[in-house]
Amino acid sequence: MRFRHPDGTTVHLAYCTNVHPAETLDGVLAQLRDHCEPVRRRLGRDRLGIGLWLAHDAARAVDTDPSALRTLRGELDRRGLEVVTLNGFPYEGFGSDEVKYRVYRPDWADPERLEYTTALARILGGLLPDDVTEGSVSTLPLGWRTTWTAERARTGHEALRTLGARLDALAELTGRSIRVGLEPEPGCTVESTHDALAPLTAVHHPRIGVCVDTCHLATSFEDPRTALDALATAGIPVVKSQLSAALHAEHPGRPGVRAALAAFAEPRFLHQTRTATPTGLRGTDDLPEALNGDALPTTAPWRAHFHVPLHADPAGPLTATLPVLRDALTRLVGGPRPLTRHLEVETYTWQALPPGLRPRGRDRLADGIAAELALARDLLTDLGLKELP
């Protein structure tokens, strides 16, 4: 979906296909047919943006075989879909029964991460619509904090500099600019946008910036305006923003609230949990750790890294951090000029929701994703953007 900002800029809205995980090109092509096209039809659009996730094996197949790239591009065109952004955070196995810490490997000190991200940039250059010259890729925020040593940091920073040089060469060769954004996430060495300032200032490349995920922003209790203003002051670009909402518990000490939170403690993904205290942020790596024992104080609200559907709050006493998303979006695209041109709804946890909330079948899932996109569309038009055909 495309929107015209009052300054004349085109802003793109997509939804991320990591909600339909697939490891092969054939699996990706099936996603386009079985999921993405039906969402487009529900929205009554001739064209729908998708933020494509290509696992390592699928990316390698497309990157090394020009006919595979043509096939993927042809299927996108045939089904009324377009791609201006890729999700390059998960490397593989995102559809596994247990993902947890595996999603942070390989990290940016591992050569495989650089090669994978470079391949994604090349692929995106070949997938961009004919009238679009800029693409974006979101990526791992360097690495998980407990494995990120000073030596690995030096290696990772050098890998990002190499990536910057490759992106420059790609732009010179193709005339298409691909930018890559580190996506701050709780528990990683770059947990917050503030944590991104030092490494990105050190790397200092205009095609390498930040992907602002509004669920992660909320989980870390960052104020959107303060965070985005700090990035702007430092000259660090917001390459893209993922529109998502975290789980919020206002009174985590109450038995009913803890029981409601426990329904979201599931075995597939990490659900980092945080609370703001007078001495700083306190947190656990996963929701069960927060619920068992006294790892976190219960005198202030908790937020958990669980991407809940944008259009439907969880049942009380829990809520979603949609106000944080609204505040971030207002700063991102509500001003005299947009801070980013690529927006992506990213609720990958539909099948990890408590059983009673999970969509039953493809049709219900498509209904839910379409409803999320409709909500995002309304937020954009309320900010003065005009939806384009």
Coordinates of C-alpha atoms in Angstrom, one line a residue:
M1 CA 0.0 0.0 0.0
R2 CA 1.3 3.4 -0.9
F3 CA 0.6 6.8 0.7
R4 CA 1.5 10.3 -0.3
H5 CA 2.9 12.4 2.5
P6 CA 2.0 16.1 2.5
D7 CA 5.6 16.9 1.4
G8 CA 5.1 14.8 -1.7
T9 CA 7.1 11.8 -0.5
T10 CA 5.7 8.3 -1.1
V11 CA 5.4 6.2 2.1
H12 CA 5.1 2.4 1.7
L13 CA 3.1 0.2 4.0
A14 CA 3.5 -3.6 4.0
Y15 CA 3.0 -6.6 6.2
C16 CA 5.8 -9.0 7.1
T17 CA 5.6 -12.5 5.7
N18 CA 7.6 -14.1 8.6
V19 CA 4.1 -14.9 9.9
H20 CA 4.0 -17.5 7.2
P21 CA 7.5 -19.1 7.7
A22 CA 9.0 -21.0 4.8
E23 CA 12.5 -22.2 4.2
T24 CA 12.5 -22.7 0.4
L25 CA 11.6 -20.8 -2.7
D26 CA 8.7 -23.1 -3.4
G27 CA 7.4 -22.4 0.1
V28 CA 7.7 -18.6 -0.5
L29 CA 5.8 -18.9 -3.8
A30 CA 3.1 -20.9 -1.9
Q31 CA 2.9 -18.0 0.7
L32 CA 2.2 -15.5 -2.1
R33 CA -0.7 -17.7 -3.4
D34 CA -2.2 -18.9 -0.1
H35 CA -1.8 -15.9 2.1
C36 CA -0.6 -12.6 0.6
E37 CA -2.9 -12.5 -2.4
P38 CA -6.0 -13.3 -0.2
V39 CA -5.0 -10.4 2.2
R40 CA -4.8 -8.1 -0.8
R41 CA -8.2 -9.1 -2.0
R42 CA -9.8 -8.6 1.4
L43 CA -8.5 -5.0 1.4
G44 CA -9.9 -4.4 -2.1
R45 CA -6.5 -3.3 -3.4
D46 CA -5.0 -3.8 -6.8
R47 CA -1.5 -3.7 -5.2
L48 CA -0.3 -4.7 -1.8
G49 CA 3.1 -4.3 -0.3
I50 CA 4.7 -7.3 1.6
G51 CA 7.8 -7.3 3.7
L52 CA 9.3 -10.5 2.4
W53 CA 11.2 -12.9 4.7
L54 CA 13.6 -15.2 2.8
A55 CA 15.3 -17.8 4.9
H56 CA 18.9 -18.6 4.1
D57 CA 18.2 -21.5 1.7
A58 CA 15.5 -19.6 -0.2
A59 CA 17.7 -16.5 -0.4
R60 CA 20.6 -18.5 -1.7
A61 CA 18.4 -20.1 -4.4
V62 CA 17.2 -16.7 -5.6
D63 CA 20.6 -15.0 -5.4
T64 CA 22.5 -17.7 -7.3
D65 CA 19.9 -18.4 -10.1
P66 CA 18.7 -15.6 -12.3
S67 CA 15.7 -17.7 -13.4
A68 CA 14.6 -18.1 -9.8
L69 CA 14.7 -14.4 -9.3
R70 CA 12.6 -13.9 -12.4
T71 CA 10.1 -16.5 -11.2
L72 CA 9.8 -14.7 -7.8
R73 CA 9.4 -11.3 -9.4
G74 CA 6.9 -12.7 -11.9
E75 CA 4.8 -14.3 -9.1
L76 CA 4.8 -11.0 -7.2
D77 CA 3.6 -9.1 -10.3
R78 CA 1.0 -11.7 -11.2
R79 CA -0.6 -11.7 -7.7
G80 CA -0.6 -7.9 -7.3
L81 CA 2.1 -7.8 -4.7
E82 CA 5.2 -5.5 -4.4
V83 CA 8.3 -5.6 -2.3
V84 CA 10.4 -2.6 -1.1
T85 CA 11.6 -4.2 2.1
L86 CA 12.9 -7.5 3.4
N87 CA 13.1 -8.9 6.9
G88 CA 16.7 -10.1 7.3
F89 CA 16.6 -10.7 11.1
P90 CA 15.8 -14.5 11.2
Y91 CA 18.4 -16.5 9.3
E92 CA 16.5 -19.8 9.2
G93 CA 14.2 -22.0 11.2
F94 CA 11.7 -19.3 12.2
G95 CA 8.9 -21.7 11.7
S96 CA 10.5 -24.3 14.1
D97 CA 8.6 -25.5 17.1
E98 CA 11.2 -23.8 19.3
V99 CA 13.0 -20.7 18.1
K100 CA 14.0 -18.9 21.3
Y101 CA 17.7 -18.0 21.3
R102 CA 18.4 -19.5 17.9
V103 CA 17.0 -16.5 16.1
Y104 CA 20.1 -14.5 17.2
R105 CA 22.5 -16.8 15.3
P106 CA 24.6 -16.2 13.2
D107 CA 25.4 -12.8 14.6
W108 CA 27.3 -10.0 13.0
A109 CA 30.7 -11.4 14.1
D110 CA 30.0 -14.5 12.0
P111 CA 30.8 -14.2 8.3
E112 CA 27.6 -16.0 7.4
R113 CA 25.5 -13.0 8.6
L114 CA 27.4 -10.6 6.2
E115 CA 27.0 -12.9 3.3
Y116 CA 23.3 -13.5 3.9
T117 CA 22.6 -9.8 4.3
T118 CA 24.6 -9.0 1.1
A119 CA 22.6 -11.6 -0.8
L120 CA 19.3 -10.1 0.5
A121 CA 20.4 -6.6 -0.7
R122 CA 21.2 -8.0 -4.2
I123 CA 17.8 -9.8 -4.3
L124 CA 15.9 -6.8 -3.2
G125 CA 17.6 -4.7 -6.0
G126 CA 16.0 -7.2 -8.4
L127 CA 12.6 -7.2 -6.8
L128 CA 11.9 -3.5 -6.4
P129 CA 9.1 -2.2 -8.5
D130 CA 10.2 -0.4 -11.7
D131 CA 9.2 3.0 -10.2
V132 CA 11.0 2.6 -6.9
T133 CA 14.8 3.1 -6.5
E134 CA 15.2 2.6 -2.7
G135 CA 14.8 -0.6 -0.7
S136 CA 15.4 -1.6 3.0
V137 CA 16.5 -4.6 4.9
S138 CA 16.1 -5.1 8.7
T139 CA 18.7 -7.1 10.5
L140 CA 19.9 -8.5 13.8
P141 CA 21.1 -5.8 16.2
L142 CA 24.7 -7.1 16.2
G143 CA 24.2 -10.1 18.6
W144 CA 22.8 -11.4 21.8
R145 CA 24.3 -9.6 24.8
T146 CA 25.9 -12.5 26.6
T147 CA 27.9 -13.7 23.6
W148 CA 28.9 -10.2 22.4
T149 CA 32.5 -9.7 23.5
A150 CA 34.8 -6.8 22.7
E151 CA 36.6 -8.9 20.1
R152 CA 33.3 -9.9 18.5
A153 CA 32.2 -6.3 18.5
R154 CA 35.3 -5.2 16.6
T155 CA 34.6 -8.0 14.1
G156 CA 31.0 -7.1 13.8
H157 CA 31.7 -3.4 13.2
E158 CA 34.1 -4.3 10.5
A159 CA 31.5 -6.5 8.9
L160 CA 29.1 -3.6 8.8
R161 CA 31.7 -1.4 7.2
T162 CA 32.2 -4.1 4.5
L163 CA 28.5 -4.2 4.1
G164 CA 28.4 -0.5 3.6
A165 CA 31.0 -0.7 0.8
R166 CA 29.0 -3.5 -0.9
L167 CA 25.8 -1.5 -0.7
D168 CA 27.6 1.5 -2.3
A169 CA 28.9 -0.8 -5.1
L170 CA 25.4 -2.2 -5.6
A171 CA 23.9 1.3 -5.9
E172 CA 26.6 2.3 -8.5
L173 CA 26.0 -0.8 -10.5
T174 CA 22.2 -0.9 -10.5
G175 CA 21.1 2.7 -9.7
R176 CA 19.1 1.3 -6.7
S177 CA 19.9 2.2 -3.2
I178 CA 19.5 -0.6 -0.6
R179 CA 19.8 0.4 3.1
V180 CA 20.1 -1.9 6.1
G181 CA 18.8 -1.2 9.6
L182 CA 19.8 -2.8 12.8
E183 CA 16.6 -3.6 14.7
P184 CA 17.1 -3.0 18.5
E185 CA 15.6 -5.8 20.5
P186 CA 15.4 -6.5 24.3
G187 CA 18.2 -8.8 25.4
C188 CA 20.5 -8.0 22.5
T189 CA 23.7 -5.9 22.7
V190 CA 21.7 -3.2 21.0
E191 CA 18.5 -3.4 23.1
S192 CA 17.3 0.2 22.6
T193 CA 17.7 3.0 20.0
H194 CA 20.0 4.6 22.5
D195 CA 22.2 1.5 22.4
A196 CA 22.4 1.9 18.6
L197 CA 24.0 5.3 18.7
A198 CA 27.6 4.3 19.6
P199 CA 28.1 1.4 17.1
L200 CA 26.3 3.1 14.2
T201 CA 28.3 6.3 14.9
A202 CA 31.4 4.2 14.8
V203 CA 30.5 2.5 11.6
H204 CA 29.3 5.8 10.1
H205 CA 27.7 4.8 6.8
P206 CA 24.7 6.5 5.3
R207 CA 23.2 3.2 4.1
I208 CA 23.3 1.6 7.5
G209 CA 20.9 2.8 10.2
V210 CA 18.1 1.6 12.4
C211 CA 14.9 -0.3 12.0
V212 CA 12.5 0.9 14.7
D213 CA 10.2 -1.8 15.9
T214 CA 7.5 -0.3 18.1
C215 CA 6.9 -3.4 20.1
H216 CA 10.6 -3.5 21.1
L217 CA 10.5 0.3 21.7
A218 CA 7.6 -0.2 24.1
T219 CA 9.0 -3.2 25.8
S220 CA 12.2 -1.2 26.7
F221 CA 10.0 1.6 27.9
E222 CA 11.6 4.1 25.5
D223 CA 9.7 7.3 24.8
P224 CA 9.2 7.4 21.0
R225 CA 9.8 11.1 20.5
T226 CA 13.0 11.1 22.7
A227 CA 14.3 8.0 20.9
L228 CA 13.6 9.3 17.4
D229 CA 14.9 12.8 18.1
A230 CA 18.2 11.3 19.4
L231 CA 18.6 9.3 16.2
A232 CA 17.9 12.4 14.1
T233 CA 20.4 14.5 16.1
A234 CA 23.1 11.8 15.6
G235 CA 22.4 11.7 11.9
I236 CA 21.4 8.0 12.0
P237 CA 18.7 7.2 9.5
V238 CA 15.5 5.3 10.3
V239 CA 15.7 2.8 7.4
K240 CA 12.3 1.3 8.2
S241 CA 9.8 0.9 11.0
Q242 CA 8.0 -2.2 12.1
L243 CA 4.5 -1.4 13.4
S244 CA 3.9 -3.8 16.3
A245 CA 2.5 -3.8 19.8
A246 CA 3.7 -5.4 23.0
L247 CA 1.8 -6.9 25.9
H248 CA 1.3 -4.5 28.9
A249 CA 0.3 -5.5 32.4
E250 CA -0.5 -2.5 34.6
H251 CA -0.6 -4.4 37.9
P252 CA 1.6 -7.4 37.6
G253 CA 1.4 -8.3 41.2
R254 CA -2.3 -9.2 41.1
P255 CA -3.1 -12.9 40.8
G256 CA -5.6 -12.4 38.0
V257 CA -3.0 -10.4 36.0
R258 CA -0.3 -13.0 36.5
A259 CA -2.7 -15.7 35.3
A260 CA -3.5 -13.7 32.2
L261 CA 0.2 -13.2 31.5
A262 CA 0.8 -17.0 32.0
A263 CA -1.5 -17.7 29.1
F264 CA 1.0 -15.9 26.8
A265 CA 4.1 -17.9 28.1
E266 CA 4.6 -20.3 25.3
P267 CA 7.6 -22.5 24.1
R268 CA 8.3 -21.2 20.6
F269 CA 9.6 -17.6 21.0
L270 CA 11.4 -15.6 23.6
H271 CA 9.2 -13.0 25.3
Q272 CA 11.6 -10.7 27.1
T273 CA 9.9 -9.0 29.9
R274 CA 10.8 -5.6 31.3
T275 CA 9.7 -3.1 34.1
A276 CA 11.0 0.4 34.7
T277 CA 12.3 1.1 38.2
P278 CA 13.7 4.2 39.9
T279 CA 17.2 2.7 39.4
G280 CA 16.7 1.7 35.7
L281 CA 15.2 -1.0 33.6
R282 CA 14.9 -4.5 35.1
G283 CA 14.1 -7.6 33.0
T284 CA 14.2 -11.3 32.2
D285 CA 14.9 -13.1 29.0
D286 CA 11.5 -14.8 28.9
L287 CA 8.1 -14.4 30.4
P288 CA 8.1 -17.6 32.5
E289 CA 11.2 -16.3 34.3
A290 CA 9.3 -13.2 35.2
L291 CA 6.3 -15.1 36.4
N292 CA 8.2 -17.6 38.5
G293 CA 9.6 -16.2 41.7
D294 CA 10.6 -12.6 42.4
A295 CA 12.9 -11.9 39.4
L296 CA 11.0 -8.6 38.8
P297 CA 9.4 -6.2 41.2
T298 CA 5.6 -5.9 40.8
T299 CA 5.2 -2.3 41.9
A300 CA 5.3 -0.9 38.4
P301 CA 3.9 -2.1 35.0
W302 CA 5.4 -5.0 33.1
R303 CA 5.8 -5.2 29.3
A304 CA 6.5 -8.4 27.4
H305 CA 8.0 -8.8 24.0
F306 CA 4.9 -10.5 22.5
H307 CA 3.7 -9.0 19.2
V308 CA -0.1 -8.9 19.8
P309 CA -2.5 -8.1 16.9
L310 CA -2.7 -4.4 16.3
H311 CA -6.5 -4.2 15.8
A312 CA -7.6 -6.2 18.9
D313 CA -6.4 -5.6 22.5
P314 CA -5.9 -8.8 24.5
A315 CA -8.6 -9.5 27.0
G316 CA -8.5 -7.6 30.3
P317 CA -6.7 -7.1 32.6
L318 CA -4.0 -7.0 29.9
T319 CA -3.6 -4.3 27.2
A320 CA -1.4 -3.6 24.2
T321 CA 1.0 -0.8 23.7
L322 CA -0.8 0.7 20.8
P323 CA -0.4 4.2 22.2
V324 CA 3.4 3.8 21.8
L325 CA 2.9 2.8 18.2
R326 CA 0.7 5.9 17.6
D327 CA 3.2 8.2 19.2
A328 CA 6.1 6.7 17.2
L329 CA 4.1 6.9 13.9
T330 CA 3.2 10.5 14.6
R331 CA 6.9 11.4 14.9
L332 CA 7.9 9.1 12.0
V333 CA 5.5 10.4 9.4
G334 CA 3.3 13.1 11.0
G335 CA 5.8 15.9 10.7
P336 CA 6.7 18.2 7.8
R337 CA 8.8 15.4 6.3
P338 CA 8.8 11.7 7.0
L339 CA 11.7 10.2 9.0
T340 CA 11.2 6.9 7.1
R341 CA 9.4 5.8 4.0
H342 CA 9.1 2.1 4.8
L343 CA 6.5 0.9 7.3
E344 CA 5.8 -2.8 8.0
V345 CA 3.2 -4.4 10.1
E346 CA 5.0 -7.3 11.9
T347 CA 2.8 -9.6 14.0
Y348 CA 4.5 -12.9 13.5
T349 CA 3.0 -14.5 16.7
W350 CA -0.6 -15.3 15.5
Q351 CA -0.1 -19.0 16.1
A352 CA 1.7 -18.4 19.4
L353 CA -1.3 -16.6 20.9
P354 CA -3.2 -18.4 23.7
P355 CA -5.2 -21.2 22.0
G356 CA -8.6 -19.4 22.1
L357 CA -7.2 -16.3 20.3
R358 CA -5.4 -18.1 17.5
P359 CA -7.0 -17.9 14.0
R360 CA -8.4 -21.2 12.9
G361 CA -7.4 -21.7 9.2
R362 CA -6.0 -19.5 6.5
D363 CA -9.2 -17.4 6.0
R364 CA -9.3 -16.3 9.7
L365 CA -5.6 -15.4 9.5
A366 CA -6.0 -13.4 6.3
D367 CA -9.0 -11.6 8.0
G368 CA -6.8 -10.7 10.9
I369 CA -3.8 -9.4 8.9
A370 CA -6.1 -7.4 6.7
A371 CA -7.7 -5.8 9.8
E372 CA -4.2 -4.9 11.1
L373 CA -3.3 -3.2 7.8
A374 CA -6.7 -1.4 7.8
L375 CA -5.9 0.0 11.2
A376 CA -2.4 1.1 10.1
R377 CA -4.0 2.7 7.0
D378 CA -6.4 4.7 9.1
L379 CA -3.6 5.9 11.4
L380 CA -1.7 7.1 8.4
T381 CA -4.6 8.9 6.9
D382 CA -5.4 10.5 10.2
L383 CA -1.9 12.0 10.1
G384 CA -2.7 13.6 6.8
L385 CA -1.2 11.0 4.4
K386 CA -3.3 10.2 1.3
E387 CA -3.8 6.6 0.3
L388 CA -2.7 6.1 -3.4
P389 CA -4.4 3.7 -5.9

